């Protein structure tokens, strides 16, 4: 028996909130079909709609659905927090759903988001300070990864359509140097008729373009990910290097990275330096770091400086202290901490990051560090036996959080203070519950807006033992 298909309806609704993808959320109650019948609820998710927007939407089979994602036909009344409207003649790139929300409203939204997750777990949301925003929340990223698409497009994937690549003309996130590189590479690709990679047919040459710009030194890295080796295109790559040198005074590295894996990621089986070195230097909080194409480094250096300041402030580091940096990466927090304490140990599961951390410490004249590549939980157990007991523990886990096993191990370690640097308020709240069971109390949560115009927000959190 076929389900009944109901008529298409045009609805005028007010957006009440945002979902985890940044789409506007509406709960609409249909009038009863007849007296005495229950009302049906329809949940709408609406791309590019902000809380407070009143929009008109067309919904096929409206009464036959419980939920639907639908674009709005018209904004009848704009939200008080709206500062602009998305273009109607070009597709919208994903990743920046808050672009047309005022920056003050973005910060308020992120603060309330963190408060709500903490409240759900029984924590005092009054411990959350106002979000530290940026004076200029544009063009802040020091690294951009672009995709080679069809018909010469190089840019970001369309929101909700991973197969479509939107040609990058300008960007609210990227510095001008990224646009210059993209335009130079685009012209070079057209001049030499080099095909973009097509994932569906697994054919083509050019896959991704990555650009890194050092905030501290001004050095620029350009990385081309392709399905063949550079030696097949010696003349073409020589001309590309010449063109990039003409346009970029800070060019320090051009690398060609072969990637034949079907996965759509910026990874490499082989690499070749076309110009300069295979890394660039960057500086953060007065310390110098080497960055390769696959090095994870804080993408917003101005806000990362604030985060380092917060860690040092909350830690109240003294020269006789021993500090453990968990998920230490290449030493973003390790180096400033080591410069102020007696001894620092860092644990990171990625071997290349640990090698970078060791090198960065030595190049900055720090000889009181000890870095090991281990799983976090096993690394802590090993260090407790061979290195000793830390006075302060810092952890900066991935978005998935540290997890119960790691947090319980931290609790048993019994440091007086734990500083948690989080990029996900949900997993932050989940992890803090475990520390609470070991007698830790929430002291302060300082959100930092590392990623304006996105849904992401960082937090620096201090927990200390009640005793």
Short mmCIF file of C-alpha atoms in Angstrom, two decimals:
data_model
loop_
_atom_site.label_atom_id
_atom_site.label_comp_id
_atom_site.label_asym_id
_atom_site.label_seq_id
_atom_site.Cartn_x
_atom_site.Cartn_y
_atom_site.Cartn_z
CA UNK A 1 0.00 0.00 0.00
CA UNK A 2 1.44 3.32 -1.09
CA UNK A 3 1.85 6.09 1.42
CA UNK A 4 -0.40 9.06 0.91
CA UNK A 5 1.28 12.03 -0.76
CA UNK A 6 0.15 15.36 0.67
CA UNK A 7 0.13 18.69 -1.19
CA UNK A 8 3.12 21.01 -1.42
CA UNK A 9 2.87 23.85 1.08
CA UNK A 10 4.47 27.26 1.29
CA UNK A 11 5.27 28.04 4.91
CA UNK A 12 6.44 31.20 6.65
CA UNK A 13 8.50 30.21 9.67
CA UNK A 14 10.93 31.74 12.16
CA UNK A 15 14.31 30.11 12.66
CA UNK A 16 14.87 29.24 16.32
CA UNK A 17 18.44 27.90 16.39
CA UNK A 18 21.27 26.17 14.54
CA UNK A 19 22.06 22.48 14.21
CA UNK A 20 25.51 20.90 14.39
CA UNK A 21 26.09 21.72 10.70
CA UNK A 22 25.20 25.39 11.13
CA UNK A 23 21.83 25.12 9.38
CA UNK A 24 18.81 26.94 10.72
CA UNK A 25 16.35 24.82 12.71
CA UNK A 26 12.57 25.20 12.82
CA UNK A 27 9.90 23.10 14.51
CA UNK A 28 6.65 23.71 12.69
CA UNK A 29 3.30 22.39 13.91
CA UNK A 30 0.69 21.78 11.22
CA UNK A 31 -2.87 22.73 11.99
CA UNK A 32 -4.97 19.58 12.72
CA UNK A 33 -6.42 17.92 9.62
CA UNK A 34 -9.79 18.06 11.33
CA UNK A 35 -11.17 18.87 14.73
CA UNK A 36 -10.01 16.43 17.40
CA UNK A 37 -7.06 15.11 15.38
CA UNK A 38 -3.52 15.51 16.76
CA UNK A 39 -1.27 18.12 15.19
CA UNK A 40 1.74 16.90 13.20
CA UNK A 41 5.21 18.29 13.81
CA UNK A 42 7.63 19.01 10.97
CA UNK A 43 11.29 19.69 11.71
CA UNK A 44 12.92 21.87 9.07
CA UNK A 45 16.65 22.44 8.58
CA UNK A 46 17.37 25.43 6.37
CA UNK A 47 20.85 26.21 4.95
CA UNK A 48 22.13 29.80 5.31
CA UNK A 49 19.32 30.72 7.72
CA UNK A 50 20.13 32.37 11.05
CA UNK A 51 18.26 32.38 14.37
CA UNK A 52 15.67 35.14 14.21
CA UNK A 53 15.26 35.02 10.42
CA UNK A 54 11.66 34.74 9.23
CA UNK A 55 11.79 32.80 5.97
CA UNK A 56 9.41 31.49 3.35
CA UNK A 57 9.97 27.86 2.33
CA UNK A 58 8.29 25.51 -0.12
CA UNK A 59 7.88 21.96 1.25
CA UNK A 60 6.65 19.12 -1.00
CA UNK A 61 4.48 16.54 0.75
CA UNK A 62 4.57 18.79 3.80
CA UNK A 63 2.14 16.88 6.04
CA UNK A 64 3.65 13.54 5.02
CA UNK A 65 7.11 14.35 6.43
CA UNK A 66 8.55 14.50 9.90
CA UNK A 67 11.76 16.27 8.91
CA UNK A 68 13.16 17.85 5.77
CA UNK A 69 16.10 19.98 4.64
CA UNK A 70 14.97 22.74 2.31
CA UNK A 71 16.43 26.02 1.05
CA UNK A 72 14.45 29.15 1.75
CA UNK A 73 12.64 30.95 -1.09
CA UNK A 74 12.88 34.32 0.58
CA UNK A 75 13.94 35.98 3.80
CA UNK A 76 10.74 37.77 4.80
CA UNK A 77 12.31 39.44 7.83
CA UNK A 78 16.04 39.35 8.57
CA UNK A 79 17.40 38.48 11.98
CA UNK A 80 18.77 41.37 14.01
CA UNK A 81 22.09 39.51 13.96
CA UNK A 82 22.28 39.23 10.17
CA UNK A 83 24.89 41.45 8.48
CA UNK A 84 24.50 40.33 4.87
CA UNK A 85 22.95 37.85 2.48
CA UNK A 86 24.56 34.97 0.57
CA UNK A 87 24.74 35.43 -3.20
CA UNK A 88 21.92 33.80 -5.12
CA UNK A 89 23.83 33.32 -8.38
CA UNK A 90 26.76 31.16 -7.17
CA UNK A 91 26.99 28.05 -4.96
CA UNK A 92 28.07 28.47 -1.34
CA UNK A 93 31.26 26.84 -0.04
CA UNK A 94 30.96 24.78 3.11
CA UNK A 95 32.67 25.38 6.43
CA UNK A 96 31.64 28.98 7.20
CA UNK A 97 27.92 28.88 8.14
CA UNK A 98 28.18 31.96 10.40
CA UNK A 99 29.66 34.26 7.75
CA UNK A 100 26.54 36.45 7.60
CA UNK A 101 26.03 36.58 11.38
CA UNK A 102 27.43 39.64 13.19
CA UNK A 103 30.68 38.86 14.96
CA UNK A 104 29.29 39.86 18.36
CA UNK A 105 26.43 37.39 17.84
CA UNK A 106 28.89 34.67 16.79
CA UNK A 107 30.82 35.09 20.04
CA UNK A 108 27.62 35.07 22.08
CA UNK A 109 26.41 31.93 20.30
CA UNK A 110 29.68 30.10 21.01
CA UNK A 111 29.67 31.12 24.66
CA UNK A 112 26.15 29.80 25.11
CA UNK A 113 27.09 26.61 23.26
CA UNK A 114 29.88 25.87 25.75
CA UNK A 115 27.65 26.77 28.70
CA UNK A 116 24.90 24.42 27.52
CA UNK A 117 27.21 21.39 27.21
CA UNK A 118 28.70 22.02 30.66
CA UNK A 119 25.27 22.51 32.23
CA UNK A 120 24.11 19.18 30.80
CA UNK A 121 26.89 17.49 32.79
CA UNK A 122 26.13 19.37 36.00
CA UNK A 123 28.92 21.95 35.87
CA UNK A 124 28.52 25.60 36.84
CA UNK A 125 28.17 27.51 33.57
CA UNK A 126 29.05 30.68 35.48
CA UNK A 127 32.67 29.54 35.28
CA UNK A 128 32.62 30.29 31.53
CA UNK A 129 34.17 33.65 30.68
CA UNK A 130 33.15 35.68 27.62
CA UNK A 131 34.76 34.41 24.41
CA UNK A 132 38.05 36.07 23.43
CA UNK A 133 37.40 37.23 19.88
CA UNK A 134 39.55 38.86 17.21
CA UNK A 135 39.89 42.55 16.41
CA UNK A 136 39.74 41.62 12.72
CA UNK A 137 38.07 38.20 12.24
CA UNK A 138 39.02 37.83 8.57
CA UNK A 139 41.92 36.35 6.56
CA UNK A 140 43.32 34.70 9.68
CA UNK A 141 44.26 31.20 8.50
CA UNK A 142 47.93 30.34 7.99
CA UNK A 143 47.12 27.22 5.96
CA UNK A 144 44.55 26.47 3.25
CA UNK A 145 43.90 23.22 1.41
CA UNK A 146 42.17 23.55 -1.96
CA UNK A 147 40.89 20.95 -4.41
CA UNK A 148 41.36 20.82 -8.18
CA UNK A 149 37.88 20.47 -9.66
CA UNK A 150 36.25 20.26 -13.04
CA UNK A 151 36.63 22.91 -15.74
CA UNK A 152 39.70 24.43 -14.11
CA UNK A 153 38.15 25.23 -10.74
CA UNK A 154 40.46 25.29 -7.73
CA UNK A 155 38.79 25.90 -4.42
CA UNK A 156 36.54 24.55 -1.70
CA UNK A 157 33.80 21.94 -1.87
CA UNK A 158 30.22 23.17 -2.15
CA UNK A 159 28.20 22.97 1.04
CA UNK A 160 26.30 19.67 0.96
CA UNK A 161 27.82 18.57 -2.37
CA UNK A 162 31.33 17.14 -2.04
CA UNK A 163 31.56 16.46 -5.78
CA UNK A 164 31.32 20.14 -6.65
CA UNK A 165 34.38 22.39 -6.26
CA UNK A 166 33.73 26.14 -6.12
CA UNK A 167 36.47 28.18 -7.78
CA UNK A 168 38.14 30.38 -5.17
CA UNK A 169 37.96 34.05 -6.17
CA UNK A 170 38.31 35.51 -2.70
CA UNK A 171 38.09 34.16 0.84
CA UNK A 172 37.09 35.60 4.20
CA UNK A 173 39.52 33.14 5.82
CA UNK A 174 42.62 33.11 3.61
CA UNK A 175 45.34 35.78 3.33
CA UNK A 176 45.90 37.42 -0.05
CA UNK A 177 48.95 35.25 -0.73
CA UNK A 178 46.70 32.18 -0.94
CA UNK A 179 44.61 33.86 -3.63
CA UNK A 180 47.77 34.84 -5.51
CA UNK A 181 49.04 31.25 -5.44
CA UNK A 182 45.68 29.87 -6.52
CA UNK A 183 45.44 32.27 -9.49
CA UNK A 184 49.03 31.53 -10.54
CA UNK A 185 48.53 27.76 -10.37
CA UNK A 186 45.20 28.05 -12.18
CA UNK A 187 46.78 29.90 -15.11
CA UNK A 188 49.67 27.43 -15.16
CA UNK A 189 47.28 24.48 -15.27
CA UNK A 190 45.34 26.00 -18.17
CA UNK A 191 48.48 26.95 -20.12
CA UNK A 192 49.78 23.38 -19.97
CA UNK A 193 46.36 21.69 -20.20
CA UNK A 194 47.00 19.55 -17.13
CA UNK A 195 43.91 17.57 -16.10
CA UNK A 196 42.38 17.71 -12.64
CA UNK A 197 41.88 14.42 -10.83
CA UNK A 198 38.44 12.85 -11.06
CA UNK A 199 37.70 10.61 -8.11
CA UNK A 200 34.82 8.75 -9.75
CA UNK A 201 36.91 7.55 -12.70
CA UNK A 202 40.23 7.63 -10.78
CA UNK A 203 41.85 9.56 -13.63
CA UNK A 204 43.64 12.87 -13.97
CA UNK A 205 46.77 14.45 -12.50
CA UNK A 206 46.25 17.38 -10.12
CA UNK A 207 44.46 16.64 -6.84
CA UNK A 208 45.08 19.28 -4.18
CA UNK A 209 46.82 22.58 -3.68
CA UNK A 210 48.05 23.47 -0.20
CA UNK A 211 49.43 26.85 0.83
CA UNK A 212 51.07 27.65 4.16
CA UNK A 213 52.04 31.20 5.17
CA UNK A 214 54.14 31.78 8.27
CA UNK A 215 52.72 34.55 10.44
CA UNK A 216 56.03 34.99 12.23
CA UNK A 217 58.53 34.93 9.36
CA UNK A 218 56.43 35.56 6.25
CA UNK A 219 57.73 32.39 4.57
CA UNK A 220 55.36 30.64 2.14
CA UNK A 221 55.07 26.98 1.20
CA UNK A 222 53.22 25.76 -1.90
CA UNK A 223 52.44 22.05 -2.14
CA UNK A 224 50.98 20.31 -5.20
CA UNK A 225 49.42 16.87 -4.72
CA UNK A 226 49.34 14.85 -7.93
CA UNK A 227 48.95 11.28 -9.16
CA UNK A 228 52.31 11.17 -10.97
CA UNK A 229 55.90 12.06 -10.15
CA UNK A 230 57.24 15.55 -10.86
CA UNK A 231 60.01 14.21 -13.10
CA UNK A 232 57.38 13.50 -15.76
CA UNK A 233 56.66 17.25 -15.89
CA UNK A 234 60.11 18.82 -15.53
CA UNK A 235 59.56 21.77 -17.88
CA UNK A 236 56.05 22.46 -16.60
CA UNK A 237 57.10 22.49 -12.93
CA UNK A 238 60.13 24.68 -13.68
CA UNK A 239 57.82 27.27 -15.23
CA UNK A 240 55.48 27.07 -12.23
CA UNK A 241 58.34 27.79 -9.83
CA UNK A 242 59.44 30.75 -11.94
CA UNK A 243 55.92 32.19 -11.95
CA UNK A 244 55.50 31.74 -8.20
CA UNK A 245 58.85 33.43 -7.53
CA UNK A 246 57.75 36.42 -9.59
CA UNK A 247 54.54 36.80 -7.57
CA UNK A 248 55.64 35.90 -4.01
CA UNK A 249 58.54 37.57 -2.24
CA UNK A 250 58.26 35.19 0.71
CA UNK A 251 58.36 31.93 -1.27
CA UNK A 252 60.55 29.47 0.63
CA UNK A 253 59.26 26.04 -0.40
CA UNK A 254 57.56 24.42 -3.39
CA UNK A 255 56.99 20.69 -3.07
CA UNK A 256 55.39 18.12 -5.37
CA UNK A 257 53.73 15.23 -3.56
CA UNK A 258 52.65 12.05 -5.29
CA UNK A 259 49.36 10.62 -4.02
CA UNK A 260 47.66 7.69 -5.74
CA UNK A 261 45.43 6.70 -2.81
CA UNK A 262 41.70 6.70 -3.53
CA UNK A 263 41.03 8.58 -0.27
CA UNK A 264 40.47 12.29 -0.85
CA UNK A 265 43.13 13.54 1.59
CA UNK A 266 46.29 15.63 1.39
CA UNK A 267 48.67 12.74 1.94
CA UNK A 268 51.73 11.55 0.06
CA UNK A 269 53.67 8.41 -0.83
CA UNK A 270 56.58 10.32 -2.40
CA UNK A 271 57.74 13.93 -2.30
CA UNK A 272 60.11 16.10 -4.33
CA UNK A 273 61.32 19.60 -3.56
CA UNK A 274 60.91 21.83 -6.60
CA UNK A 275 62.23 24.97 -4.89
CA UNK A 276 63.83 25.87 -1.57
CA UNK A 277 63.35 23.42 1.32
CA UNK A 278 60.67 20.91 2.23
CA UNK A 279 59.66 22.98 5.28
CA UNK A 280 59.18 26.58 6.37
CA UNK A 281 59.85 28.34 9.67
CA UNK A 282 57.14 29.90 11.78
CA UNK A 283 57.19 31.64 15.14
CA UNK A 284 54.72 31.55 18.01
CA UNK A 285 55.13 33.32 21.34
CA UNK A 286 58.78 34.00 20.51
CA UNK A 287 59.68 30.38 19.69
CA UNK A 288 60.60 29.08 16.25
CA UNK A 289 59.05 25.97 14.69
CA UNK A 290 59.71 23.98 11.52
CA UNK A 291 56.55 23.19 9.55
CA UNK A 292 56.36 20.50 6.86
CA UNK A 293 53.35 20.02 4.58
CA UNK A 294 51.72 17.61 7.04
CA UNK A 295 52.67 19.32 10.30
CA UNK A 296 49.71 20.19 12.50
CA UNK A 297 50.10 23.75 13.75
CA UNK A 298 47.54 26.14 15.19
CA UNK A 299 45.82 27.62 12.09
CA UNK A 300 45.11 31.02 13.67
CA UNK A 301 48.42 32.34 15.06
CA UNK A 302 47.00 35.50 16.65
CA UNK A 303 44.51 33.52 18.73
CA UNK A 304 47.07 30.79 19.42
CA UNK A 305 49.24 33.43 21.10
CA UNK A 306 46.34 34.18 23.46
CA UNK A 307 45.92 30.48 24.21
CA UNK A 308 49.59 30.12 25.16
CA UNK A 309 49.25 33.16 27.45
CA UNK A 310 46.22 31.55 29.10
CA UNK A 311 48.01 28.25 29.68
CA UNK A 312 50.94 30.04 31.30
CA UNK A 313 48.61 32.20 33.41
CA UNK A 314 46.49 29.29 34.64
CA UNK A 315 49.50 27.04 35.22
CA UNK A 316 51.39 29.62 37.31
CA UNK A 317 54.60 27.90 36.28
CA UNK A 318 57.52 27.92 38.72
CA UNK A 319 61.13 26.89 38.10
CA UNK A 320 60.90 23.83 40.37
CA UNK A 321 57.84 22.36 38.61
CA UNK A 322 57.64 19.27 36.41
CA UNK A 323 55.08 19.51 33.60
CA UNK A 324 53.51 16.82 31.42
CA UNK A 325 52.17 17.88 28.01
CA UNK A 326 49.75 15.26 26.68
CA UNK A 327 48.92 15.26 22.94
CA UNK A 328 51.87 17.65 22.63
CA UNK A 329 52.12 17.70 18.82
CA UNK A 330 55.19 19.62 17.65
CA UNK A 331 55.50 21.47 20.97
CA UNK A 332 53.18 24.47 20.59
CA UNK A 333 52.62 24.62 24.35
CA UNK A 334 55.64 22.50 25.33
CA UNK A 335 58.30 25.08 24.47
CA UNK A 336 56.90 28.03 26.44
CA UNK A 337 56.20 25.73 29.39
CA UNK A 338 59.67 24.16 29.28
CA UNK A 339 61.26 27.60 29.29
CA UNK A 340 59.65 28.28 32.67
CA UNK A 341 59.73 24.94 34.50
CA UNK A 342 62.37 22.52 35.75
CA UNK A 343 61.52 19.71 33.33
CA UNK A 344 58.86 18.97 30.73
CA UNK A 345 57.77 15.66 29.20
CA UNK A 346 55.63 15.45 26.08
CA UNK A 347 53.57 12.54 24.78
CA UNK A 348 52.23 12.32 21.21
CA UNK A 349 51.16 9.27 19.20
CA UNK A 350 52.38 10.63 15.82
CA UNK A 351 56.12 9.82 15.48
CA UNK A 352 56.86 12.62 13.01
CA UNK A 353 55.35 15.18 15.39
CA UNK A 354 57.55 13.94 18.22
CA UNK A 355 60.65 14.22 16.02
CA UNK A 356 59.59 17.77 15.20
CA UNK A 357 59.02 18.56 18.88
CA UNK A 358 62.53 17.32 19.75
CA UNK A 359 64.08 19.36 16.95
CA UNK A 360 62.08 22.47 17.84
CA UNK A 361 63.14 22.24 21.49
CA UNK A 362 66.83 21.94 20.56
CA UNK A 363 66.68 24.77 18.01
CA UNK A 364 65.18 27.00 20.71
CA UNK A 365 67.91 26.09 23.19
CA UNK A 366 65.69 24.02 25.52
CA UNK A 367 67.49 21.02 26.99
CA UNK A 368 65.04 20.16 29.79
CA UNK A 369 62.52 18.35 27.58
CA UNK A 370 61.74 14.66 27.11
CA UNK A 371 59.43 13.63 24.27
CA UNK A 372 58.10 10.14 23.53
CA UNK A 373 55.82 8.79 20.81
CA UNK A 374 53.21 6.72 22.61
CA UNK A 375 49.51 6.24 23.03
CA UNK A 376 48.46 8.74 25.71
CA UNK A 377 47.39 6.24 28.37
CA UNK A 378 50.38 3.90 27.92
CA UNK A 379 52.73 6.86 27.71
CA UNK A 380 51.55 8.21 31.06
CA UNK A 381 52.07 4.83 32.73
CA UNK A 382 55.58 4.58 31.27
CA UNK A 383 56.54 8.12 32.28
CA UNK A 384 55.31 7.65 35.81
CA UNK A 385 57.83 4.83 36.21
CA UNK A 386 60.78 6.31 34.32
CA UNK A 387 60.36 10.08 34.57
CA UNK A 388 58.42 10.74 37.74
CA UNK A 389 55.31 12.56 38.89
CA UNK A 390 54.27 15.87 37.26
CA UNK A 391 53.04 18.90 39.20
CA UNK A 392 50.95 20.12 36.27
CA UNK A 393 49.36 18.23 33.38
CA UNK A 394 48.27 19.88 30.14
CA UNK A 395 46.26 18.05 27.50
CA UNK A 396 45.19 19.22 24.06
CA UNK A 397 43.33 16.25 22.54
CA UNK A 398 41.73 16.03 19.08
CA UNK A 399 38.06 16.85 18.52
CA UNK A 400 37.07 13.34 19.60
CA UNK A 401 38.36 14.16 23.08
CA UNK A 402 40.67 12.20 25.35
CA UNK A 403 38.11 9.56 26.33
CA UNK A 404 37.32 7.84 29.60
CA UNK A 405 40.39 5.58 29.79
CA UNK A 406 42.83 8.47 29.37
CA UNK A 407 40.90 10.76 31.73
CA UNK A 408 40.78 8.08 34.44
CA UNK A 409 44.55 7.62 34.06
CA UNK A 410 44.98 11.38 34.49
CA UNK A 411 42.76 11.27 37.58
CA UNK A 412 44.82 8.49 39.14
CA UNK A 413 48.02 10.41 38.39
CA UNK A 414 46.75 13.00 40.86
CA UNK A 415 48.35 16.25 39.67
CA UNK A 416 47.27 19.30 41.63
CA UNK A 417 46.26 21.11 38.42
CA UNK A 418 45.05 19.96 35.03
CA UNK A 419 44.74 22.37 32.09
CA UNK A 420 42.53 21.09 29.27
CA UNK A 421 42.76 22.80 25.86
CA UNK A 422 39.65 21.80 23.91
CA UNK A 423 38.42 22.29 20.36
CA UNK A 424 35.06 20.58 20.99
CA UNK A 425 32.78 21.70 23.85
CA UNK A 426 30.81 18.45 23.83
CA UNK A 427 33.76 16.12 24.31
CA UNK A 428 35.24 18.64 26.75
CA UNK A 429 32.19 18.32 29.02
CA UNK A 430 32.24 14.52 28.69
CA UNK A 431 35.92 14.34 29.67
CA UNK A 432 35.64 16.74 32.61
CA UNK A 433 33.08 14.45 34.24
CA UNK A 434 35.82 11.86 34.72
CA UNK A 435 38.09 14.36 36.46
CA UNK A 436 35.27 15.40 38.76
CA UNK A 437 35.02 11.81 39.99
CA UNK A 438 38.66 12.06 41.13
CA UNK A 439 38.03 15.15 43.21
CA UNK A 440 38.81 17.87 40.67
CA UNK A 441 36.77 21.06 40.60
CA UNK A 442 36.14 23.33 37.62
CA UNK A 443 37.86 26.68 38.20
CA UNK A 444 37.57 28.59 34.94
CA UNK A 445 36.68 28.11 31.28
CA UNK A 446 38.12 30.65 28.86
CA UNK A 447 36.77 30.25 25.30
CA UNK A 448 38.95 31.51 22.45
CA UNK A 449 37.52 32.09 18.98
CA UNK A 450 40.14 30.37 16.84
CA UNK A 451 37.79 29.97 13.88
CA UNK A 452 35.55 32.99 13.22
CA UNK A 453 32.54 32.36 10.95
CA UNK A 454 32.59 28.63 11.72
CA UNK A 455 30.86 26.62 14.45
CA UNK A 456 34.17 25.70 16.09
CA UNK A 457 35.46 27.25 19.30
CA UNK A 458 38.49 26.50 21.48
CA UNK A 459 38.50 26.58 25.29
CA UNK A 460 41.29 26.68 27.84
CA UNK A 461 40.05 25.09 31.07
CA UNK A 462 41.57 24.88 34.54
CA UNK A 463 40.64 22.02 36.87
CA UNK A 464 42.24 21.63 40.30
CA UNK A 465 41.98 19.15 43.13
CA UNK A 466 39.71 20.17 45.96
CA UNK A 467 42.28 19.00 48.52
#
